[in-house]
Tab-separated table of C-alpha atoms and ligand atoms in Angstrom:
chain	number	residue	atom	x	y	z
A	1	MET	CA	-10.198	1.478	-0.889
A	2	VAL	CA	-10.570	2.169	-0.805
A	3	ARG	CA	-11.311	4.347	2.112
A	4	PRO	CA	-9.830	7.611	3.295
A	5	ARG	CA	-7.291	5.800	5.459
A	6	PRO	CA	-4.805	3.341	3.955
A	7	PRO	CA	-6.647	0.152	3.070
A	8	LEU	CA	-5.767	-2.998	4.928
A	9	SER	CA	-2.825	-1.417	6.620
A	10	PHE	CA	-5.004	-1.604	9.733
A	11	PRO	CA	-3.141	1.070	11.661
A	12	ARG	CA	-4.845	0.485	14.989
A	13	LEU	CA	-3.209	-2.217	17.057
A	14	SER	CA	-5.468	-3.619	19.679
A	15	VAL	CA	-3.742	-4.374	22.907
A	16	GLY	CA	-4.890	-5.675	26.206
A	17	ARG	CA	-7.425	-8.181	27.277
A	18	ARG	CA	-10.920	-7.900	25.978
A	19	LEU	CA	-14.153	-9.239	27.359
A	20	SER	CA	-15.800	-11.303	24.678
A	21	ALA	CA	-18.597	-8.948	23.837
A	22	LEU	CA	-21.078	-11.620	22.932
A	23	ALA	CA	-20.176	-14.231	25.538
A	24	HIS	CA	-23.141	-12.759	27.268
A	25	GLY	CA	-26.139	-14.546	25.831
A	26	ARG	CA	-24.339	-15.511	22.644
A	27	PRO	CA	-26.455	-17.942	20.589
A	28	SER	CA	-24.814	-21.327	19.985
A	29	SER	CA	-25.244	-20.944	16.242
A	30	LEU	CA	-26.085	-18.271	13.668
A	31	GLU	CA	-28.110	-18.497	10.477
A	32	LEU	CA	-26.310	-16.676	7.684
A	33	LEU	CA	-27.484	-16.647	4.074
A	34	GLY	CA	-29.562	-19.784	4.596
A	35	ASN	CA	-26.996	-21.903	6.470
A	36	ARG	CA	-26.311	-22.476	10.158
A	37	TYR	CA	-22.876	-21.975	11.637
A	38	PRO	CA	-21.654	-22.673	15.174
A	39	THR	CA	-20.375	-19.730	17.201
A	40	ASP	CA	-17.391	-19.695	19.573
A	41	SER	CA	-15.364	-17.349	21.759
A	42	VAL	CA	-14.326	-15.091	18.850
A	43	THR	CA	-17.815	-14.578	17.407
A	44	ASN	CA	-18.425	-10.845	17.058
A	45	LEU	CA	-21.047	-10.592	14.308
A	46	THR	CA	-23.931	-8.383	15.365
A	47	PRO	CA	-27.556	-8.526	14.151
A	48	ALA	CA	-27.059	-5.156	12.393
A	49	ILE	CA	-24.297	-6.676	10.274
A	50	ILE	CA	-26.070	-9.987	9.687
A	51	ALA	CA	-29.009	-8.036	8.246
A	52	LYS	CA	-26.732	-6.586	5.557
A	53	LEU	CA	-25.486	-9.919	4.204
A	54	PRO	CA	-28.303	-10.568	1.686
A	55	LEU	CA	-28.666	-6.981	0.415
A	56	ARG	CA	-26.006	-6.898	-2.315
A	57	LEU	CA	-26.422	-3.244	-3.284
A	58	HIS	CA	-23.967	-3.614	-6.164
A	59	THR	CA	-26.531	-5.681	-8.067
A	60	ARG	CA	-29.643	-3.549	-7.458
A	61	PRO	CA	-31.114	-2.014	-10.596
A	62	SER	CA	-30.462	1.743	-10.818
A	63	HIS	CA	-28.510	1.841	-7.554
A	64	PRO	CA	-25.438	4.104	-7.940
A	65	LEU	CA	-23.110	1.249	-6.904
A	66	ASN	CA	-24.619	-0.967	-9.595
A	67	THR	CA	-24.213	1.730	-12.231
A	68	LEU	CA	-20.607	2.308	-11.214
A	69	ARG	CA	-19.917	-1.427	-11.373
A	70	THR	CA	-21.424	-1.624	-14.863
A	71	LEU	CA	-19.465	1.407	-15.991
A	72	ILE	CA	-16.170	-0.158	-14.891
A	73	GLU	CA	-17.183	-3.492	-16.396
A	74	SER	CA	-17.826	-1.864	-19.745
A	75	HIS	CA	-14.372	-0.321	-19.591
A	76	TYR	CA	-13.033	-3.892	-19.427
A	77	PRO	CA	-15.363	-5.656	-21.906
A	78	ASP	CA	-13.158	-8.705	-22.439
A	79	PHE	CA	-12.658	-9.415	-18.720
A	80	ALA	CA	-14.773	-11.981	-16.838
A	81	HIS	CA	-17.292	-10.105	-14.643
A	82	LEU	CA	-18.012	-11.796	-11.316
A	83	SER	CA	-20.321	-10.467	-8.626
A	84	SER	CA	-21.966	-13.258	-6.688
A	85	LEU	CA	-19.361	-14.805	-4.410
A	86	SER	CA	-20.337	-15.424	-0.788
A	87	PRO	CA	-18.943	-12.986	1.804
A	88	LEU	CA	-18.239	-15.908	4.185
A	89	VAL	CA	-14.607	-16.956	3.847
A	90	SER	CA	-12.005	-18.649	6.018
A	91	PRO	CA	-9.363	-16.465	7.641
A	92	TYR	CA	-6.945	-18.636	5.667
A	93	LYS	CA	-8.422	-17.375	2.424
A	94	ASN	CA	-8.744	-13.764	3.536
A	95	PHE	CA	-5.204	-13.547	4.948
A	96	ASP	CA	-2.873	-16.592	4.794
A	97	GLU	CA	-3.273	-17.380	1.105
A	98	LEU	CA	-2.309	-13.769	0.438
A	99	SER	CA	0.891	-13.905	2.505
A	100	PHE	CA	-0.417	-11.835	5.430
A	101	PRO	CA	1.849	-12.418	8.454
A	102	GLN	CA	0.374	-14.205	11.484
A	103	ASP	CA	0.539	-11.048	13.594
A	104	HIS	CA	-1.089	-8.715	11.050
A	105	PRO	CA	-3.457	-6.375	12.929
A	106	GLY	CA	-6.198	-6.899	10.327
A	107	ARG	CA	-6.732	-10.367	11.788
A	108	ALA	CA	-7.730	-8.951	15.179
A	109	VAL	CA	-11.311	-9.395	16.377
A	110	THR	CA	-11.406	-5.644	16.904
A	111	ASP	CA	-10.888	-5.054	13.175
A	112	SER	CA	-12.715	-7.909	11.420
A	113	TYR	CA	-16.010	-9.751	11.828
A	114	TYR	CA	-15.785	-13.413	12.793
A	115	VAL	CA	-18.551	-16.025	12.677
A	116	ASN	CA	-16.174	-18.349	14.540
A	117	LYS	CA	-12.443	-19.141	14.515
A	118	ASP	CA	-12.662	-20.725	11.072
A	119	LEU	CA	-15.080	-18.407	9.315
A	120	MET	CA	-15.188	-14.645	8.851
A	121	LEU	CA	-16.668	-11.955	6.619
A	122	ARG	CA	-14.183	-11.071	3.878
A	123	THR	CA	-12.433	-7.777	4.556
A	124	HIS	CA	-11.459	-7.253	0.908
A	125	THR	CA	-12.176	-8.683	-2.529
A	126	SER	CA	-8.554	-9.862	-2.768
A	127	ALA	CA	-9.740	-12.810	-0.631
A	128	HIS	CA	-10.970	-14.380	-3.900
A	129	GLU	CA	-7.793	-13.921	-5.950
A	130	VAL	CA	-6.511	-17.471	-5.532
A	131	GLU	CA	-9.818	-19.149	-6.306
A	132	VAL	CA	-10.481	-17.052	-9.418
A	133	PHE	CA	-6.966	-17.543	-10.783
A	134	ARG	CA	-7.324	-21.262	-10.011
A	135	ARG	CA	-10.482	-21.391	-12.124
A	136	GLY	CA	-8.295	-20.376	-15.033
A	137	GLU	CA	-9.480	-16.770	-15.398
A	138	ASP	CA	-6.689	-14.605	-16.840
A	139	LYS	CA	-8.510	-11.272	-16.805
A	140	TRP	CA	-11.337	-10.625	-14.445
A	141	LEU	CA	-13.273	-8.135	-12.341
A	142	LEU	CA	-14.971	-9.134	-9.126
A	143	THR	CA	-17.420	-6.923	-7.242
A	144	ALA	CA	-18.508	-7.676	-3.698
A	145	ASP	CA	-19.588	-6.408	-0.314
A	146	VAL	CA	-16.718	-6.372	2.216
A	147	TYR	CA	-16.815	-5.933	5.984
A	148	ARG	CA	-14.550	-4.128	8.445
A	149	ARG	CA	-15.132	-3.067	12.012
A	150	ASP	CA	-14.606	0.640	12.084
A	151	GLU	CA	-15.499	3.908	13.688
A	152	ILE	CA	-18.659	5.790	12.709
A	153	ASP	CA	-18.672	8.894	10.552
A	154	GLY	CA	-19.921	10.197	7.219
A	155	SER	CA	-17.435	8.212	5.149
A	156	HIS	CA	-17.073	4.963	7.126
A	157	TYR	CA	-19.540	2.144	7.233
A	158	PRO	CA	-18.822	-1.419	8.407
A	159	VAL	CA	-20.027	-2.781	5.055
A	160	PHE	CA	-18.820	-1.340	1.792
A	161	HIS	CA	-18.200	-2.520	-1.744
A	162	GLN	CA	-14.984	-3.227	-3.541
A	163	MET	CA	-14.070	-4.179	-7.032
A	164	GLU	CA	-11.022	-6.314	-7.668
A	165	GLY	CA	-9.466	-6.377	-11.113
A	166	ALA	CA	-6.659	-8.607	-12.298
A	167	ARG	CA	-4.840	-9.610	-15.407
A	168	ILE	CA	-2.163	-12.268	-15.784
A	169	PHE	CA	0.057	-13.194	-18.725
A	170	SER	CA	2.311	-16.146	-19.400
A	171	ALA	CA	5.700	-15.381	-17.905
A	172	ASP	CA	7.594	-16.001	-21.122
A	173	ALA	CA	8.548	-14.224	-24.323
A	174	ALA	CA	5.100	-14.705	-25.872
A	175	GLY	CA	3.356	-13.355	-22.791
A	176	MET	CA	5.663	-10.352	-22.604
A	177	LYS	CA	5.062	-9.609	-26.270
A	178	GLU	CA	1.354	-9.476	-25.483
A	179	VAL	CA	2.078	-7.024	-22.643
A	180	GLU	CA	4.179	-4.827	-24.927
A	181	GLU	CA	1.482	-4.713	-27.581
A	182	ASP	CA	-1.151	-3.812	-25.048
A	183	ASN	CA	1.117	-1.137	-23.576
A	184	ALA	CA	1.582	0.408	-27.010
A	185	ARG	CA	-2.190	0.456	-27.589
A	186	LEU	CA	-2.893	2.069	-24.216
A	187	ARG	CA	-0.081	4.594	-24.589
A	188	HIS	CA	-1.522	5.675	-27.899
A	189	HIS	CA	-4.995	6.061	-26.369
A	190	LEU	CA	-3.662	8.102	-23.424
A	191	ALA	CA	-1.434	10.310	-25.583
A	192	GLN	CA	-4.550	11.844	-27.103
A	193	ALA	CA	-6.286	12.426	-23.782
A	194	ASN	CA	-6.350	15.477	-21.582
A	195	ILE	CA	-4.601	13.824	-18.653
A	196	VAL	CA	-1.495	14.658	-16.571
A	197	ILE	CA	0.117	11.752	-14.743
A	198	GLU	CA	2.615	12.017	-11.882
A	199	ASP	CA	4.446	8.737	-11.810
A	200	VAL	CA	6.915	6.952	-9.533
A	201	PRO	CA	9.480	4.394	-10.737
A	202	HIS	CA	7.915	0.998	-11.447
A	203	ILE	CA	10.562	-0.624	-9.263
A	204	SER	CA	12.719	0.920	-6.521
A	205	VAL	CA	14.651	-0.078	-3.407
A	206	SER	CA	11.630	0.685	-1.260
A	207	ASN	CA	9.210	-0.940	-3.735
A	208	PRO	CA	11.131	-3.931	-4.971
A	209	ASN	CA	10.809	-6.386	-7.777
A	210	GLN	CA	10.099	-9.964	-6.581
A	211	GLU	CA	13.145	-12.212	-6.510
A	212	THR	CA	11.663	-14.759	-8.885
A	213	HIS	CA	10.733	-12.110	-11.457
A	214	ASP	CA	12.911	-10.943	-14.297
A	215	PRO	CA	13.071	-7.179	-13.574
A	216	LEU	CA	12.330	-6.422	-17.226
A	217	HIS	CA	9.140	-8.503	-17.088
A	218	SER	CA	8.148	-6.858	-13.857
A	219	GLU	CA	8.672	-3.398	-15.408
A	220	LEU	CA	6.459	-4.296	-18.347
A	221	VAL	CA	3.695	-5.691	-16.159
A	222	ALA	CA	3.783	-2.696	-13.788
A	223	GLN	CA	3.615	-0.425	-16.808
A	224	ASN	CA	0.602	-2.319	-18.114
A	225	LEU	CA	-1.083	-1.947	-14.725
A	226	LYS	CA	-0.465	1.795	-14.708
A	227	LEU	CA	-1.556	2.384	-18.283
A	228	SER	CA	-4.663	0.297	-17.803
A	229	LEU	CA	-5.674	2.143	-14.640
A	230	ASN	CA	-4.838	5.591	-16.022
A	231	SER	CA	-7.212	4.794	-18.810
A	232	LEU	CA	-9.889	3.674	-16.322
A	233	MET	CA	-9.442	6.929	-14.354
A	234	LEU	CA	-10.027	8.808	-17.591
A	235	THR	CA	-13.264	6.904	-18.152
A	236	LEU	CA	-14.451	7.594	-14.605
A	237	PHE	CA	-13.252	11.133	-13.967
A	238	GLY	CA	-12.275	12.485	-17.361
A	239	GLY	CA	-15.712	13.751	-18.404
A	240	ALA	CA	-15.037	17.349	-17.433
A	241	SER	CA	-11.567	17.522	-18.984
A	242	GLU	CA	-12.863	16.474	-22.396
A	243	ARG	CA	-14.890	19.633	-22.501
A	244	GLY	CA	-11.705	21.647	-22.764
A	245	SER	CA	-11.204	22.500	-19.108
A	246	ALA	CA	-8.211	21.616	-16.907
A	247	PRO	CA	-6.648	18.209	-17.523
A	248	LEU	CA	-7.409	15.250	-15.291
A	249	ARG	CA	-4.565	14.794	-12.783
A	250	VAL	CA	-3.649	11.310	-11.605
A	251	ARG	CA	-0.759	10.496	-9.292
A	252	TRP	CA	0.910	7.216	-8.470
A	253	ILE	CA	2.328	6.584	-5.012
A	254	GLU	CA	4.447	3.728	-3.682
A	255	ALA	CA	2.492	1.485	-1.338
A	256	TYR	CA	2.778	-1.767	0.537
A	257	PHE	CA	0.473	-4.798	0.453
A	258	PRO	CA	1.503	-8.284	1.608
A	259	PHE	CA	0.283	-9.835	-1.663
A	260	THR	CA	1.811	-7.529	-4.296
A	261	SER	CA	5.279	-6.172	-5.055
A	262	PRO	CA	5.941	-3.585	-6.316
A	263	SER	CA	2.728	-1.976	-4.967
A	264	PHE	CA	1.056	1.340	-5.713
A	265	GLU	CA	-1.820	3.573	-4.760
A	266	VAL	CA	-3.596	5.896	-7.142
A	267	GLU	CA	-4.901	9.326	-6.283
A	268	VAL	CA	-7.019	11.584	-8.466
A	269	PHE	CA	-7.250	15.377	-8.163
A	270	PHE	CA	-10.938	16.167	-8.097
A	271	ARG	CA	-12.683	19.386	-7.041
A	272	GLY	CA	-9.511	20.738	-5.446
A	273	LYS	CA	-8.455	17.664	-3.466
A	274	TRP	CA	-6.296	14.573	-3.953
A	275	LEU	CA	-8.490	11.519	-3.406
A	276	GLU	CA	-7.207	8.043	-2.781
A	277	ILE	CA	-8.909	5.745	-5.258
A	278	LEU	CA	-7.303	2.323	-5.201
A	279	GLY	CA	-4.515	-0.060	-4.187
A	280	SER	CA	-2.670	-2.198	-6.704
A	281	GLY	CA	0.510	-4.010	-7.621
A	282	VAL	CA	2.297	-6.879	-9.308
A	283	VAL	CA	0.754	-10.077	-7.907
A	284	ARG	CA	3.003	-12.033	-5.548
A	285	GLN	CA	4.169	-15.213	-7.178
A	286	ALA	CA	3.173	-17.185	-4.070
A	287	THR	CA	-0.473	-16.303	-4.835
A	288	LEU	CA	-0.190	-17.617	-8.392
A	289	ASP	CA	1.705	-20.722	-7.252
A	290	THR	CA	-1.063	-21.510	-4.764
A	291	ALA	CA	-3.617	-20.966	-7.521
A	292	ASN	CA	-1.821	-23.550	-9.628
A	293	VAL	CA	-0.758	-21.082	-12.343
A	294	PRO	CA	2.980	-20.791	-11.497
A	295	ASN	CA	3.926	-19.929	-15.063
A	296	LYS	CA	1.916	-16.729	-15.151
A	297	MET	CA	2.601	-13.244	-13.864
A	298	GLY	CA	0.440	-10.162	-13.708
A	299	TRP	CA	-1.194	-7.370	-11.782
A	300	ALA	CA	-4.187	-6.752	-9.536
A	301	PHE	CA	-6.015	-3.743	-8.159
A	302	GLY	CA	-8.781	-3.175	-5.619
A	303	LEU	CA	-10.969	-0.090	-5.517
A	304	GLY	CA	-13.660	1.123	-3.154
A	305	LEU	CA	-16.936	1.757	-4.948
A	306	GLU	CA	-18.607	3.987	-2.319
A	307	ARG	CA	-15.618	6.305	-2.307
A	308	ILE	CA	-15.813	6.802	-6.056
A	309	ALA	CA	-19.610	6.969	-6.158
A	310	MET	CA	-19.687	9.608	-3.395
A	311	ILE	CA	-17.378	11.732	-5.543
A	312	LEU	CA	-19.073	11.192	-8.890
A	313	TYR	CA	-22.660	11.540	-7.648
A	314	SER	CA	-21.884	14.111	-4.906
A	315	ILE	CA	-23.390	11.814	-2.271
A	316	PRO	CA	-22.472	13.425	1.078
A	317	ASP	CA	-23.030	10.566	3.546
A	318	ILE	CA	-22.137	6.896	3.115
A	319	ARG	CA	-25.343	5.808	4.913
A	320	LEU	CA	-27.368	7.082	1.963
A	321	PHE	CA	-26.347	4.067	-0.129
A	322	TRP	CA	-28.419	1.939	2.262
A	323	SER	CA	-31.425	4.240	2.223
A	324	THR	CA	-34.764	2.841	1.147
A	325	ASP	CA	-36.261	6.338	1.022
A	326	GLU	CA	-37.966	7.030	-2.291
A	327	ARG	CA	-36.377	10.477	-2.352
A	328	PHE	CA	-33.007	8.759	-2.633
A	329	ILE	CA	-33.783	5.712	-4.774
A	330	SER	CA	-35.986	7.420	-7.335
A	331	GLN	CA	-33.266	9.945	-8.218
A	332	PHE	CA	-31.224	7.393	-10.092
A	333	THR	CA	-31.523	5.485	-13.315
A	334	ASP	CA	-29.420	2.651	-14.637
A	335	ARG	CA	-26.178	3.496	-16.430
A	336	GLU	CA	-26.364	7.190	-15.743
A	337	ILE	CA	-24.300	9.255	-13.330
A	338	THR	CA	-26.275	12.237	-12.071
A	339	THR	CA	-25.700	14.715	-9.260
A	340	PHE	CA	-27.501	13.784	-6.058
A	341	GLN	CA	-30.097	16.372	-5.014
A	342	PRO	CA	-30.000	16.466	-1.211
A	343	TYR	CA	-33.332	16.582	0.530
A	344	SER	CA	-33.645	18.508	3.737
A	345	LYS	CA	-31.114	17.868	6.461
A	346	TYR	CA	-32.723	16.996	9.776
A	347	PRO	CA	-31.358	18.167	13.138
A	348	SER	CA	-28.668	16.322	15.090
A	349	CYS	CA	-29.108	15.039	18.595
A	350	PHE	CA	-25.853	14.731	20.575
A	351	LYS	CA	-25.648	12.372	23.542
A	352	ASP	CA	-22.579	11.814	25.706
A	353	VAL	CA	-21.715	8.796	27.794
A	354	SER	CA	-18.796	8.592	30.263
A	355	PHE	CA	-17.748	5.413	32.002
A	356	TRP	CA	-14.971	3.522	33.776
A	357	THR	CA	-13.865	0.345	32.037
A	358	PRO	CA	-13.335	-2.660	34.341
A	359	GLN	CA	-9.715	-3.311	35.451
A	360	GLY	CA	-7.642	-4.993	32.768
A	361	VAL	CA	-10.274	-4.704	30.044
A	362	THR	CA	-9.748	-2.781	26.829
A	363	LEU	CA	-12.892	-1.484	25.220
A	364	HIS	CA	-11.897	-0.767	21.654
A	365	GLU	CA	-13.580	2.147	19.899
A	366	ASN	CA	-14.860	-0.382	17.334
A	367	ASP	CA	-16.553	-2.360	20.122
A	368	PHE	CA	-18.303	0.807	21.224
A	369	CYS	CA	-19.337	1.619	17.654
A	370	ASP	CA	-20.775	-1.846	17.060
A	371	VAL	CA	-22.959	-1.480	20.147
A	372	VAL	CA	-24.230	1.879	18.871
A	373	ARG	CA	-24.873	0.539	15.374
A	374	ASP	CA	-26.731	-2.407	16.715
A	375	VAL	CA	-29.034	-0.180	18.748
A	376	ALA	CA	-29.415	2.770	16.381
A	377	GLY	CA	-28.743	1.364	12.912
A	378	ASP	CA	-28.518	4.157	10.381
A	379	LEU	CA	-29.877	6.713	12.845
A	380	VAL	CA	-26.324	7.316	14.034
A	381	GLU	CA	-24.269	9.772	12.010
A	382	ASP	CA	-20.996	9.769	13.897
A	383	VAL	CA	-19.301	8.807	17.119
A	384	LYS	CA	-16.360	10.649	18.645
A	385	GLN	CA	-14.246	9.834	21.633
A	386	ILE	CA	-14.119	13.170	23.424
A	387	ASP	CA	-12.158	12.167	26.513
A	388	SER	CA	-9.943	9.406	27.818
A	389	PHE	CA	-7.794	9.331	30.950
A	390	ILE	CA	-6.308	6.962	33.472
A	391	HIS	CA	-6.966	7.731	37.126
A	392	PRO	CA	-3.534	8.311	38.723
A	393	LYS	CA	-4.407	6.525	41.985
A	394	THR	CA	-6.756	3.696	40.982
A	395	ASN	CA	-5.240	3.180	37.528
A	396	ARG	CA	-8.729	2.814	36.077
A	397	THR	CA	-9.509	4.066	32.563
A	398	SER	CA	-12.287	6.530	31.962
A	399	LEU	CA	-13.729	7.065	28.482
A	400	CYS	CA	-16.239	9.524	27.156
A	401	TYR	CA	-17.966	9.179	23.792
A	402	ARG	CA	-20.247	11.636	22.019
A	403	VAL	CA	-22.867	10.036	19.777
A	404	ASN	CA	-24.502	12.114	17.087
A	405	TYR	CA	-27.970	10.729	16.312
A	406	ARG	CA	-29.496	12.038	13.112
A	407	SER	CA	-31.902	10.547	10.641
A	408	MET	CA	-31.368	11.159	6.946
A	409	ASP	CA	-35.048	10.760	6.171
A	410	ARG	CA	-37.052	12.403	8.915
A	411	SER	CA	-37.057	14.541	12.030
A	412	MET	CA	-36.220	12.536	15.115
A	413	SER	CA	-37.407	13.456	18.605
A	414	ASN	CA	-35.093	13.989	21.535
A	415	GLU	CA	-36.992	11.228	23.364
A	416	GLU	CA	-36.161	8.785	20.603
A	417	ALA	CA	-32.462	9.627	20.873
A	418	ASN	CA	-32.633	9.332	24.656
A	419	GLU	CA	-34.193	5.938	24.366
A	420	MET	CA	-31.462	4.702	22.046
A	421	GLN	CA	-28.794	6.148	24.302
A	422	LEU	CA	-30.309	4.339	27.298
A	423	GLN	CA	-30.102	1.080	25.395
A	424	VAL	CA	-26.493	1.779	24.453
A	425	VAL	CA	-25.693	2.385	28.099
A	426	SER	CA	-27.323	-0.797	29.322
A	427	ARG	CA	-25.576	-2.873	26.636
A	428	LEU	CA	-22.230	-1.383	27.654
A	429	GLN	CA	-22.923	-2.406	31.229
A	430	GLU	CA	-24.092	-5.906	30.313
A	431	GLN	CA	-21.535	-6.778	27.675
A	432	PHE	CA	-18.443	-4.981	28.906
A	433	GLY	CA	-19.094	-4.475	32.597
A	434	VAL	CA	-18.464	-0.733	32.428
A	435	GLU	CA	-19.349	1.583	35.297
A	436	ILE	CA	-21.239	4.669	34.187
A	437	ARG	CA	-19.917	7.901	35.682
B	1	LIG	N1	-7.175	-5.513	-1.145
B	1	LIG	C1	-6.531	-4.243	-0.991
B	1	LIG	C2	-7.387	-3.390	-0.023
B	1	LIG	O1	-8.471	-3.726	0.330
B	1	LIG	C3	-6.385	-3.493	-2.300
B	1	LIG	C4	-5.499	-4.195	-3.290
B	1	LIG	C5	-6.034	-5.079	-4.215
B	1	LIG	C6	-4.126	-3.955	-3.311
B	1	LIG	C7	-5.234	-5.711	-5.139
B	1	LIG	C8	-3.317	-4.586	-4.211
B	1	LIG	C9	-3.865	-5.448	-5.151
B	1	LIG	O2	-6.974	-2.376	0.398
């Protein structure tokens, strides 16, 4: 999440040849979190992203993401709580170990950040499932910063925070008895709560049980997953309903992830809208086999912390989480969810750029956005492609983007925006060989 669009389904396929954006003056190595790593032809990390690596907002005292993490951790007091794993992982760990097919679009350089062919920034906390299960943890939560190349708007940021939760049981009668007991406990707890749940079958033709799983075991585990998460949703969003108002509404939806089956998404009805909160499912046995715990089975979920924090704190723009402005930071205290008091909104400055891309080169929207982020940092609010056409005679592609520059903290001059736009333009020319129109 989780983000507004389906997580890790990576809907945008990148086609065509692409000029290696950094081939131009790419350093031969990069220093990341105190170590040096060689670069190569796939390197696409930008200085703006590198600067985020040490920040770890989810561990900053009184930061909303830290409070949300602690709140979820206290909902699962007997789980191991992990939050300090390095964001640098191999593509093998991020994808292969989790049964992602070779041609999965999430692997593309347009969608993920690569240090080099063998090292990338994790795109989700699931990247650590195998290693944590291998350590022998049976119930755990893991919070971390994750990185995805994306477009720019109020709810997307190339770095965000996820929390992975998992629980596994022994895949035998004793383990299943434990599941049944826990299910009974959770059912009892939920029966007394002001919550309405729209469910889907635990297993169906389109959301199948894994071949190696006894369908009865799979049913029990999926039920445990659902009960456990319904109870978490009540902890996070149920505050209002306890005070005698409308019940909390939670709905379960069939989903697909390469590393779980059956798989589900959870949505919560909040302030008049259904909001996607998390992805989850029964862990693929291949993951547990690789982790050297073949005799276990269980569930996992992954949720997006910004998404939930924006809802709970009424934070209107995802850039605010990165703000160092006292007017933001000083509003919050540890372990308390309060409504964000917006300070004045400063004016926008729109700048357009139109250009021809060189023959045979695809400039992905994410490439464009990374250039803008690198120049403008958090002074960019959103980027929209406002035009795209192919010249009927020359076959050349023309693109036009509109960049909205706006500071969250201060009034910005038109000259400042012009200056940034000029830099964007010259980087586009240098790195991608575009011809400005
Ligand atoms: N890792 C998935 C994502 O980022 C979420 C997920 C986690 C789904 C665990 C299933 C199980 O979207």
